[in-house]
Amino acid sequence: MYVNGQLIFDDRHFREHRECGVPVQVYQGKEHHDIGYVEHISPSYIKMNNMFYSRKQFTFVSRPGY
């Protein structure tokens, strides 16, 4: 499915991670910000750990096996 460290950005990527329970790591620039499971997806943000992350401001990375 996804390899550890693969960037995710499409709605389909986020839906698959949510449905399969695959963790997602969040970066702001090169700095780690959070890791968790996708709760909600919208065109402008991703909700994880009761936080809303802007899809324009943050980078999302697949972390299967975490």
mmCIF file with all atom_site columns, N, CA and C in Angstrom:
data_model
loop_
_atom_site.group_PDB
_atom_site.id
_atom_site.type_symbol
_atom_site.label_atom_id
_atom_site.label_alt_id
_atom_site.label_comp_id
_atom_site.label_asym_id
_atom_site.label_entity_id
_atom_site.label_seq_id
_atom_site.pdbx_PDB_ins_code
_atom_site.Cartn_x
_atom_site.Cartn_y
_atom_site.Cartn_z
_atom_site.occupancy
_atom_site.B_iso_or_equiv
_atom_site.pdbx_formal_charge
_atom_site.auth_seq_id
_atom_site.auth_comp_id
_atom_site.auth_asym_id
_atom_site.auth_atom_id
_atom_site.pdbx_PDB_model_num
ATOM 1   N N  . MET A 1 1  ? 0.832   -1.185 0.000  1.00 0.00 ? 1  MET A N  1
ATOM 2   C CA . MET A 1 1  ? 0.000   0.000  0.000  1.00 0.00 ? 1  MET A CA 1
ATOM 3   C C  . MET A 1 1  ? 0.879   1.251  0.000  1.00 0.00 ? 1  MET A C  1
ATOM 4   N N  . TYR A 1 2  ? 1.361   1.663  1.152  1.00 0.00 ? 2  TYR A N  1
ATOM 5   C CA . TYR A 1 2  ? 2.211   2.843  1.269  1.00 0.00 ? 2  TYR A CA 1
ATOM 6   C C  . TYR A 1 2  ? 3.504   2.444  1.966  1.00 0.00 ? 2  TYR A C  1
ATOM 7   N N  . VAL A 1 3  ? 4.588   3.128  1.620  1.00 0.00 ? 3  VAL A N  1
ATOM 8   C CA . VAL A 1 3  ? 5.867   2.877  2.279  1.00 0.00 ? 3  VAL A CA 1
ATOM 9   C C  . VAL A 1 3  ? 6.088   3.932  3.356  1.00 0.00 ? 3  VAL A C  1
ATOM 10  N N  . ASN A 1 4  ? 6.833   3.551  4.359  1.00 0.00 ? 4  ASN A N  1
ATOM 11  C CA . ASN A 1 4  ? 7.148   4.457  5.448  1.00 0.00 ? 4  ASN A CA 1
ATOM 12  C C  . ASN A 1 4  ? 7.857   5.698  4.892  1.00 0.00 ? 4  ASN A C  1
ATOM 13  N N  . GLY A 1 5  ? 7.335   6.864  5.186  1.00 0.00 ? 5  GLY A N  1
ATOM 14  C CA . GLY A 1 5  ? 7.939   8.113  4.726  1.00 0.00 ? 5  GLY A CA 1
ATOM 15  C C  . GLY A 1 5  ? 7.357   8.663  3.442  1.00 0.00 ? 5  GLY A C  1
ATOM 16  N N  . GLN A 1 6  ? 6.409   7.956  2.840  1.00 0.00 ? 6  GLN A N  1
ATOM 17  C CA . GLN A 1 6  ? 5.811   8.426  1.590  1.00 0.00 ? 6  GLN A CA 1
ATOM 18  C C  . GLN A 1 6  ? 4.907   9.622  1.851  1.00 0.00 ? 6  GLN A C  1
ATOM 19  N N  . LEU A 1 7  ? 5.063   10.675 1.039  1.00 0.00 ? 7  LEU A N  1
ATOM 20  C CA . LEU A 1 7  ? 4.194   11.844 1.154  1.00 0.00 ? 7  LEU A CA 1
ATOM 21  C C  . LEU A 1 7  ? 2.785   11.477 0.727  1.00 0.00 ? 7  LEU A C  1
ATOM 22  N N  . ILE A 1 8  ? 1.810   11.981 1.454  1.00 0.00 ? 8  ILE A N  1
ATOM 23  C CA . ILE A 1 8  ? 0.414   11.786 1.063  1.00 0.00 ? 8  ILE A CA 1
ATOM 24  C C  . ILE A 1 8  ? -0.225  13.159 0.918  1.00 0.00 ? 8  ILE A C  1
ATOM 25  N N  . PHE A 1 9  ? -1.093  13.291 -0.092 1.00 0.00 ? 9  PHE A N  1
ATOM 26  C CA . PHE A 1 9  ? -1.665  14.602 -0.390 1.00 0.00 ? 9  PHE A CA 1
ATOM 27  C C  . PHE A 1 9  ? -3.045  14.533 -1.022 1.00 0.00 ? 9  PHE A C  1
ATOM 28  N N  . ASP A 1 10 ? -3.388  13.460 -1.685 1.00 0.00 ? 10 ASP A N  1
ATOM 29  C CA . ASP A 1 10 ? -4.703  13.331 -2.321 1.00 0.00 ? 10 ASP A CA 1
ATOM 30  C C  . ASP A 1 10 ? -5.752  12.911 -1.299 1.00 0.00 ? 10 ASP A C  1
ATOM 31  N N  . ASP A 1 11 ? -7.001  13.300 -1.537 1.00 0.00 ? 11 ASP A N  1
ATOM 32  C CA . ASP A 1 11 ? -8.097  12.863 -0.670 1.00 0.00 ? 11 ASP A CA 1
ATOM 33  C C  . ASP A 1 11 ? -8.111  11.343 -0.547 1.00 0.00 ? 11 ASP A C  1
ATOM 34  N N  . ARG A 1 12 ? -7.862  10.667 -1.656 1.00 0.00 ? 12 ARG A N  1
ATOM 35  C CA . ARG A 1 12 ? -7.852  9.198  -1.669 1.00 0.00 ? 12 ARG A CA 1
ATOM 36  C C  . ARG A 1 12 ? -6.806  8.663  -0.701 1.00 0.00 ? 12 ARG A C  1
ATOM 37  N N  . HIS A 1 13 ? -5.609  9.274  -0.666 1.00 0.00 ? 13 HIS A N  1
ATOM 38  C CA . HIS A 1 13 ? -4.554  8.850  0.265  1.00 0.00 ? 13 HIS A CA 1
ATOM 39  C C  . HIS A 1 13 ? -5.047  8.952  1.715  1.00 0.00 ? 13 HIS A C  1
ATOM 40  N N  . PHE A 1 14 ? -5.649  10.104 2.046  1.00 0.00 ? 14 PHE A N  1
ATOM 41  C CA . PHE A 1 14 ? -6.117  10.318 3.417  1.00 0.00 ? 14 PHE A CA 1
ATOM 42  C C  . PHE A 1 14 ? -7.265  9.372  3.775  1.00 0.00 ? 14 PHE A C  1
ATOM 43  N N  . ARG A 1 15 ? -8.173  9.125  2.822  1.00 0.00 ? 15 ARG A N  1
ATOM 44  C CA . ARG A 1 15 ? -9.277  8.192  3.080  1.00 0.00 ? 15 ARG A CA 1
ATOM 45  C C  . ARG A 1 15 ? -8.741  6.791  3.357  1.00 0.00 ? 15 ARG A C  1
ATOM 46  N N  . GLU A 1 16 ? -7.769  6.340  2.552  1.00 0.00 ? 16 GLU A N  1
ATOM 47  C CA . GLU A 1 16 ? -7.201  5.008  2.749  1.00 0.00 ? 16 GLU A CA 1
ATOM 48  C C  . GLU A 1 16 ? -6.504  4.902  4.102  1.00 0.00 ? 16 GLU A C  1
ATOM 49  N N  . HIS A 1 17 ? -5.804  5.938  4.503  1.00 0.00 ? 17 HIS A N  1
ATOM 50  C CA . HIS A 1 17 ? -5.142  5.923  5.805  1.00 0.00 ? 17 HIS A CA 1
ATOM 51  C C  . HIS A 1 17 ? -6.177  5.884  6.940  1.00 0.00 ? 17 HIS A C  1
ATOM 52  N N  . ARG A 1 18 ? -7.244  6.647  6.784  1.00 0.00 ? 18 ARG A N  1
ATOM 53  C CA . ARG A 1 18 ? -8.297  6.651  7.810  1.00 0.00 ? 18 ARG A CA 1
ATOM 54  C C  . ARG A 1 18 ? -8.970  5.281  7.879  1.00 0.00 ? 18 ARG A C  1
ATOM 55  N N  . GLU A 1 19 ? -9.364  4.734  6.736  1.00 0.00 ? 19 GLU A N  1
ATOM 56  C CA . GLU A 1 19 ? -10.082 3.461  6.698  1.00 0.00 ? 19 GLU A CA 1
ATOM 57  C C  . GLU A 1 19 ? -9.233  2.289  7.181  1.00 0.00 ? 19 GLU A C  1
ATOM 58  N N  . CYS A 1 20 ? -7.932  2.321  6.906  1.00 0.00 ? 20 CYS A N  1
ATOM 59  C CA . CYS A 1 20 ? -7.045  1.213  7.274  1.00 0.00 ? 20 CYS A CA 1
ATOM 60  C C  . CYS A 1 20 ? -6.340  1.428  8.606  1.00 0.00 ? 20 CYS A C  1
ATOM 61  N N  . GLY A 1 21 ? -6.540  2.586  9.222  1.00 0.00 ? 21 GLY A N  1
ATOM 62  C CA . GLY A 1 21 ? -5.908  2.851  10.510 1.00 0.00 ? 21 GLY A CA 1
ATOM 63  C C  . GLY A 1 21 ? -4.401  2.990  10.432 1.00 0.00 ? 21 GLY A C  1
ATOM 64  N N  . VAL A 1 22 ? -3.918  3.603  9.357  1.00 0.00 ? 22 VAL A N  1
ATOM 65  C CA . VAL A 1 22 ? -2.482  3.815  9.181  1.00 0.00 ? 22 VAL A CA 1
ATOM 66  C C  . VAL A 1 22 ? -2.126  5.202  9.725  1.00 0.00 ? 22 VAL A C  1
ATOM 67  N N  . PRO A 1 23 ? -1.129  5.302  10.600 1.00 0.00 ? 23 PRO A N  1
ATOM 68  C CA . PRO A 1 23 ? -0.751  6.595  11.155 1.00 0.00 ? 23 PRO A CA 1
ATOM 69  C C  . PRO A 1 23 ? -0.178  7.543  10.097 1.00 0.00 ? 23 PRO A C  1
ATOM 70  N N  . VAL A 1 24 ? -0.360  8.825  10.363 1.00 0.00 ? 24 VAL A N  1
ATOM 71  C CA . VAL A 1 24 ? 0.156   9.879  9.498  1.00 0.00 ? 24 VAL A CA 1
ATOM 72  C C  . VAL A 1 24 ? 0.984   10.822 10.364 1.00 0.00 ? 24 VAL A C  1
ATOM 73  N N  . GLN A 1 25 ? 2.160   11.169 9.880  1.00 0.00 ? 25 GLN A N  1
ATOM 74  C CA . GLN A 1 25 ? 3.014   12.120 10.589 1.00 0.00 ? 25 GLN A CA 1
ATOM 75  C C  . GLN A 1 25 ? 2.865   13.480 9.920  1.00 0.00 ? 25 GLN A C  1
ATOM 76  N N  . VAL A 1 26 ? 2.863   14.523 10.739 1.00 0.00 ? 26 VAL A N  1
ATOM 77  C CA . VAL A 1 26 ? 2.648   15.883 10.257 1.00 0.00 ? 26 VAL A CA 1
ATOM 78  C C  . VAL A 1 26 ? 3.930   16.688 10.462 1.00 0.00 ? 26 VAL A C  1
ATOM 79  N N  . TYR A 1 27 ? 4.350   17.374 9.403  1.00 0.00 ? 27 TYR A N  1
ATOM 80  C CA . TYR A 1 27 ? 5.519   18.242 9.453  1.00 0.00 ? 27 TYR A CA 1
ATOM 81  C C  . TYR A 1 27 ? 5.111   19.664 9.095  1.00 0.00 ? 27 TYR A C  1
ATOM 82  N N  . GLN A 1 28 ? 5.759   20.610 9.744  1.00 0.00 ? 28 GLN A N  1
ATOM 83  C CA . GLN A 1 28 ? 5.645   22.011 9.354  1.00 0.00 ? 28 GLN A CA 1
ATOM 84  C C  . GLN A 1 28 ? 7.043   22.397 8.914  1.00 0.00 ? 28 GLN A C  1
ATOM 85  N N  . GLY A 1 29 ? 7.208   22.535 7.603  1.00 0.00 ? 29 GLY A N  1
ATOM 86  C CA . GLY A 1 29 ? 8.554   22.671 7.054  1.00 0.00 ? 29 GLY A CA 1
ATOM 87  C C  . GLY A 1 29 ? 9.269   21.352 7.250  1.00 0.00 ? 29 GLY A C  1
ATOM 88  N N  . LYS A 1 30 ? 10.449  21.399 7.874  1.00 0.00 ? 30 LYS A N  1
ATOM 89  C CA . LYS A 1 30 ? 11.208  20.173 8.144  1.00 0.00 ? 30 LYS A CA 1
ATOM 90  C C  . LYS A 1 30 ? 11.055  19.717 9.586  1.00 0.00 ? 30 LYS A C  1
ATOM 91  N N  . GLU A 1 31 ? 10.211  20.397 10.339 1.00 0.00 ? 31 GLU A N  1
ATOM 92  C CA . GLU A 1 31 ? 10.055  20.099 11.757 1.00 0.00 ? 31 GLU A CA 1
ATOM 93  C C  . GLU A 1 31 ? 8.827   19.216 12.017 1.00 0.00 ? 31 GLU A C  1
ATOM 94  N N  . HIS A 1 32 ? 9.070   18.102 12.737 1.00 0.00 ? 32 HIS A N  1
ATOM 95  C CA . HIS A 1 32 ? 7.972   17.212 13.130 1.00 0.00 ? 32 HIS A CA 1
ATOM 96  C C  . HIS A 1 32 ? 7.006   17.971 14.031 1.00 0.00 ? 32 HIS A C  1
ATOM 97  N N  . HIS A 1 33 ? 5.708   17.807 13.749 1.00 0.00 ? 33 HIS A N  1
ATOM 98  C CA . HIS A 1 33 ? 4.700   18.517 14.539 1.00 0.00 ? 33 HIS A CA 1
ATOM 99  C C  . HIS A 1 33 ? 3.767   17.563 15.285 1.00 0.00 ? 33 HIS A C  1
ATOM 100 N N  . ASP A 1 34 ? 3.404   16.434 14.668 1.00 0.00 ? 34 ASP A N  1
ATOM 101 C CA . ASP A 1 34 ? 2.439   15.524 15.290 1.00 0.00 ? 34 ASP A CA 1
ATOM 102 C C  . ASP A 1 34 ? 2.445   14.197 14.535 1.00 0.00 ? 34 ASP A C  1
ATOM 103 N N  . ILE A 1 35 ? 1.879   13.177 15.168 1.00 0.00 ? 35 ILE A N  1
ATOM 104 C CA . ILE A 1 35 ? 1.632   11.896 14.501 1.00 0.00 ? 35 ILE A CA 1
ATOM 105 C C  . ILE A 1 35 ? 0.338   11.333 15.074 1.00 0.00 ? 35 ILE A C  1
ATOM 106 N N  . GLY A 1 36 ? -0.463  10.733 14.220 1.00 0.00 ? 36 GLY A N  1
ATOM 107 C CA . GLY A 1 36 ? -1.729  10.180 14.681 1.00 0.00 ? 36 GLY A CA 1
ATOM 108 C C  . GLY A 1 36 ? -2.534  9.615  13.533 1.00 0.00 ? 36 GLY A C  1
ATOM 109 N N  . TYR A 1 37 ? -3.835  9.473  13.790 1.00 0.00 ? 37 TYR A N  1
ATOM 110 C CA . TYR A 1 37 ? -4.741  8.877  12.817 1.00 0.00 ? 37 TYR A CA 1
ATOM 111 C C  . TYR A 1 37 ? -5.697  9.938  12.270 1.00 0.00 ? 37 TYR A C  1
ATOM 112 N N  . VAL A 1 38 ? -5.961  9.870  10.995 1.00 0.00 ? 38 VAL A N  1
ATOM 113 C CA . VAL A 1 38 ? -6.852  10.823 10.339 1.00 0.00 ? 38 VAL A CA 1
ATOM 114 C C  . VAL A 1 38 ? -8.277  10.629 10.860 1.00 0.00 ? 38 VAL A C  1
ATOM 115 N N  . GLU A 1 39 ? -8.877  11.718 11.317 1.00 0.00 ? 39 GLU A N  1
ATOM 116 C CA . GLU A 1 39 ? -10.253 11.688 11.815 1.00 0.00 ? 39 GLU A CA 1
ATOM 117 C C  . GLU A 1 39 ? -11.232 12.262 10.803 1.00 0.00 ? 39 GLU A C  1
ATOM 118 N N  . HIS A 1 40 ? -10.814 13.312 10.098 1.00 0.00 ? 40 HIS A N  1
ATOM 119 C CA . HIS A 1 40 ? -11.698 13.982 9.139  1.00 0.00 ? 40 HIS A CA 1
ATOM 120 C C  . HIS A 1 40 ? -10.864 14.585 8.018  1.00 0.00 ? 40 HIS A C  1
ATOM 121 N N  . ILE A 1 41 ? -11.453 14.602 6.828  1.00 0.00 ? 41 ILE A N  1
ATOM 122 C CA . ILE A 1 41 ? -10.779 15.118 5.634  1.00 0.00 ? 41 ILE A CA 1
ATOM 123 C C  . ILE A 1 41 ? -11.663 16.180 5.000  1.00 0.00 ? 41 ILE A C  1
ATOM 124 N N  . SER A 1 42 ? -11.073 17.305 4.650  1.00 0.00 ? 42 SER A N  1
ATOM 125 C CA . SER A 1 42 ? -11.786 18.324 3.877  1.00 0.00 ? 42 SER A CA 1
ATOM 126 C C  . SER A 1 42 ? -10.812 18.867 2.832  1.00 0.00 ? 42 SER A C  1
ATOM 127 N N  . PRO A 1 43 ? -11.295 19.634 1.888  1.00 0.00 ? 43 PRO A N  1
ATOM 128 C CA . PRO A 1 43 ? -10.389 20.193 0.874  1.00 0.00 ? 43 PRO A CA 1
ATOM 129 C C  . PRO A 1 43 ? -9.312  21.113 1.451  1.00 0.00 ? 43 PRO A C  1
ATOM 130 N N  . SER A 1 44 ? -9.558  21.695 2.639  1.00 0.00 ? 44 SER A N  1
ATOM 131 C CA . SER A 1 44 ? -8.595  22.660 3.168  1.00 0.00 ? 44 SER A CA 1
ATOM 132 C C  . SER A 1 44 ? -7.870  22.196 4.434  1.00 0.00 ? 44 SER A C  1
ATOM 133 N N  . TYR A 1 45 ? -8.337  21.153 5.100  1.00 0.00 ? 45 TYR A N  1
ATOM 134 C CA . TYR A 1 45 ? -7.656  20.705 6.313  1.00 0.00 ? 45 TYR A CA 1
ATOM 135 C C  . TYR A 1 45 ? -7.814  19.205 6.527  1.00 0.00 ? 45 TYR A C  1
ATOM 136 N N  . ILE A 1 46 ? -6.950  18.684 7.407  1.00 0.00 ? 46 ILE A N  1
ATOM 137 C CA . ILE A 1 46 ? -7.012  17.309 7.879  1.00 0.00 ? 46 ILE A CA 1
ATOM 138 C C  . ILE A 1 46 ? -7.135  17.378 9.389  1.00 0.00 ? 46 ILE A C  1
ATOM 139 N N  . LYS A 1 47 ? -8.085  16.655 9.963  1.00 0.00 ? 47 LYS A N  1
ATOM 140 C CA . LYS A 1 47 ? -8.240  16.630 11.411 1.00 0.00 ? 47 LYS A CA 1
ATOM 141 C C  . LYS A 1 47 ? -7.600  15.361 11.958 1.00 0.00 ? 47 LYS A C  1
ATOM 142 N N  . MET A 1 48 ? -6.680  15.548 12.913 1.00 0.00 ? 48 MET A N  1
ATOM 143 C CA . MET A 1 48 ? -6.011  14.449 13.604 1.00 0.00 ? 48 MET A CA 1
ATOM 144 C C  . MET A 1 48 ? -5.832  14.858 15.053 1.00 0.00 ? 48 MET A C  1
ATOM 145 N N  . ASN A 1 49 ? -6.030  13.938 15.982 1.00 0.00 ? 49 ASN A N  1
ATOM 146 C CA . ASN A 1 49 ? -5.817  14.221 17.403 1.00 0.00 ? 49 ASN A CA 1
ATOM 147 C C  . ASN A 1 49 ? -6.567  15.475 17.856 1.00 0.00 ? 49 ASN A C  1
ATOM 148 N N  . ASN A 1 50 ? -7.780  15.644 17.343 1.00 0.00 ? 50 ASN A N  1
ATOM 149 C CA . ASN A 1 50 ? -8.620  16.804 17.668 1.00 0.00 ? 50 ASN A CA 1
ATOM 150 C C  . ASN A 1 50 ? -7.991  18.137 17.276 1.00 0.00 ? 50 ASN A C  1
ATOM 151 N N  . MET A 1 51 ? -7.061  18.110 16.327 1.00 0.00 ? 51 MET A N  1
ATOM 152 C CA . MET A 1 51 ? -6.421  19.319 15.795 1.00 0.00 ? 51 MET A CA 1
ATOM 153 C C  . MET A 1 51 ? -6.712  19.391 14.301 1.00 0.00 ? 51 MET A C  1
ATOM 154 N N  . PHE A 1 52 ? -6.845  20.604 13.800 1.00 0.00 ? 52 PHE A N  1
ATOM 155 C CA . PHE A 1 52 ? -7.078  20.832 12.382 1.00 0.00 ? 52 PHE A CA 1
ATOM 156 C C  . PHE A 1 52 ? -5.784  21.327 11.753 1.00 0.00 ? 52 PHE A C  1
ATOM 157 N N  . TYR A 1 53 ? -5.288  20.583 10.750 1.00 0.00 ? 53 TYR A N  1
ATOM 158 C CA . TYR A 1 53 ? -4.043  20.929 10.075 1.00 0.00 ? 53 TYR A CA 1
ATOM 159 C C  . TYR A 1 53 ? -4.329  21.371 8.650  1.00 0.00 ? 53 TYR A C  1
ATOM 160 N N  . SER A 1 54 ? -3.901  22.574 8.325  1.00 0.00 ? 54 SER A N  1
ATOM 161 C CA . SER A 1 54 ? -4.078  23.121 6.987  1.00 0.00 ? 54 SER A CA 1
ATOM 162 C C  . SER A 1 54 ? -3.289  22.293 5.978  1.00 0.00 ? 54 SER A C  1
ATOM 163 N N  . ARG A 1 55 ? -3.936  21.915 4.909  1.00 0.00 ? 55 ARG A N  1
ATOM 164 C CA . ARG A 1 55 ? -3.263  21.137 3.873  1.00 0.00 ? 55 ARG A CA 1
ATOM 165 C C  . ARG A 1 55 ? -2.261  21.983 3.103  1.00 0.00 ? 55 ARG A C  1
ATOM 166 N N  . LYS A 1 56 ? -2.382  23.298 3.182  1.00 0.00 ? 56 LYS A N  1
ATOM 167 C CA . LYS A 1 56 ? -1.424  24.197 2.520  1.00 0.00 ? 56 LYS A CA 1
ATOM 168 C C  . LYS A 1 56 ? -0.212  24.470 3.401  1.00 0.00 ? 56 LYS A C  1
ATOM 169 N N  . GLN A 1 57 ? -0.394  24.432 4.696  1.00 0.00 ? 57 GLN A N  1
ATOM 170 C CA . GLN A 1 57 ? 0.657   24.813 5.637  1.00 0.00 ? 57 GLN A CA 1
ATOM 171 C C  . GLN A 1 57 ? 1.508   23.629 6.102  1.00 0.00 ? 57 GLN A C  1
ATOM 172 N N  . PHE A 1 58 ? 0.937   22.421 6.126  1.00 0.00 ? 58 PHE A N  1
ATOM 173 C CA . PHE A 1 58 ? 1.623   21.255 6.662  1.00 0.00 ? 58 PHE A CA 1
ATOM 174 C C  . PHE A 1 58 ? 1.866   20.199 5.586  1.00 0.00 ? 58 PHE A C  1
ATOM 175 N N  . THR A 1 59 ? 2.848   19.342 5.847  1.00 0.00 ? 59 THR A N  1
ATOM 176 C CA . THR A 1 59 ? 3.165   18.200 4.994  1.00 0.00 ? 59 THR A CA 1
ATOM 177 C C  . THR A 1 59 ? 2.774   16.936 5.759  1.00 0.00 ? 59 THR A C  1
ATOM 178 N N  . PHE A 1 60 ? 2.190   15.975 5.053  1.00 0.00 ? 60 PHE A N  1
ATOM 179 C CA . PHE A 1 60 ? 1.698   14.746 5.672  1.00 0.00 ? 60 PHE A CA 1
ATOM 180 C C  . PHE A 1 60 ? 2.458   13.553 5.097  1.00 0.00 ? 60 PHE A C  1
ATOM 181 N N  . VAL A 1 61 ? 2.902   12.672 6.002  1.00 0.00 ? 61 VAL A N  1
ATOM 182 C CA . VAL A 1 61 ? 3.757   11.548 5.629  1.00 0.00 ? 61 VAL A CA 1
ATOM 183 C C  . VAL A 1 61 ? 3.168   10.261 6.181  1.00 0.00 ? 61 VAL A C  1
ATOM 184 N N  . SER A 1 62 ? 3.130   9.238  5.365  1.00 0.00 ? 62 SER A N  1
ATOM 185 C CA . SER A 1 62 ? 2.625   7.930  5.781  1.00 0.00 ? 62 SER A CA 1
ATOM 186 C C  . SER A 1 62 ? 3.607   7.256  6.719  1.00 0.00 ? 62 SER A C  1
ATOM 187 N N  . ARG A 1 63 ? 3.071   6.651  7.797  1.00 0.00 ? 63 ARG A N  1
ATOM 188 C CA . ARG A 1 63 ? 3.903   5.942  8.768  1.00 0.00 ? 63 ARG A CA 1
ATOM 189 C C  . ARG A 1 63 ? 3.344   4.558  9.086  1.00 0.00 ? 63 ARG A C  1
ATOM 190 N N  . PRO A 1 64 ? 3.201   3.693  8.067  1.00 0.00 ? 64 PRO A N  1
ATOM 191 C CA . PRO A 1 64 ? 2.709   2.338  8.359  1.00 0.00 ? 64 PRO A CA 1
ATOM 192 C C  . PRO A 1 64 ? 3.691   1.603  9.279  1.00 0.00 ? 64 PRO A C  1
ATOM 193 N N  . GLY A 1 65 ? 3.141   0.851  10.192 1.00 0.00 ? 65 GLY A N  1
ATOM 194 C CA . GLY A 1 65 ? 3.976   0.084  11.111 1.00 0.00 ? 65 GLY A CA 1
ATOM 195 C C  . GLY A 1 65 ? 4.464   0.871  12.307 1.00 0.00 ? 65 GLY A C  1
ATOM 196 N N  . TYR A 1 66 ? 4.047   2.124  12.419 1.00 0.00 ? 66 TYR A N  1
ATOM 197 C CA . TYR A 1 66 ? 4.475   2.947  13.556 1.00 0.00 ? 66 TYR A CA 1
ATOM 198 C C  . TYR A 1 66 ? 3.817   2.476  14.824 1.00 0.00 ? 66 TYR A C  1
#
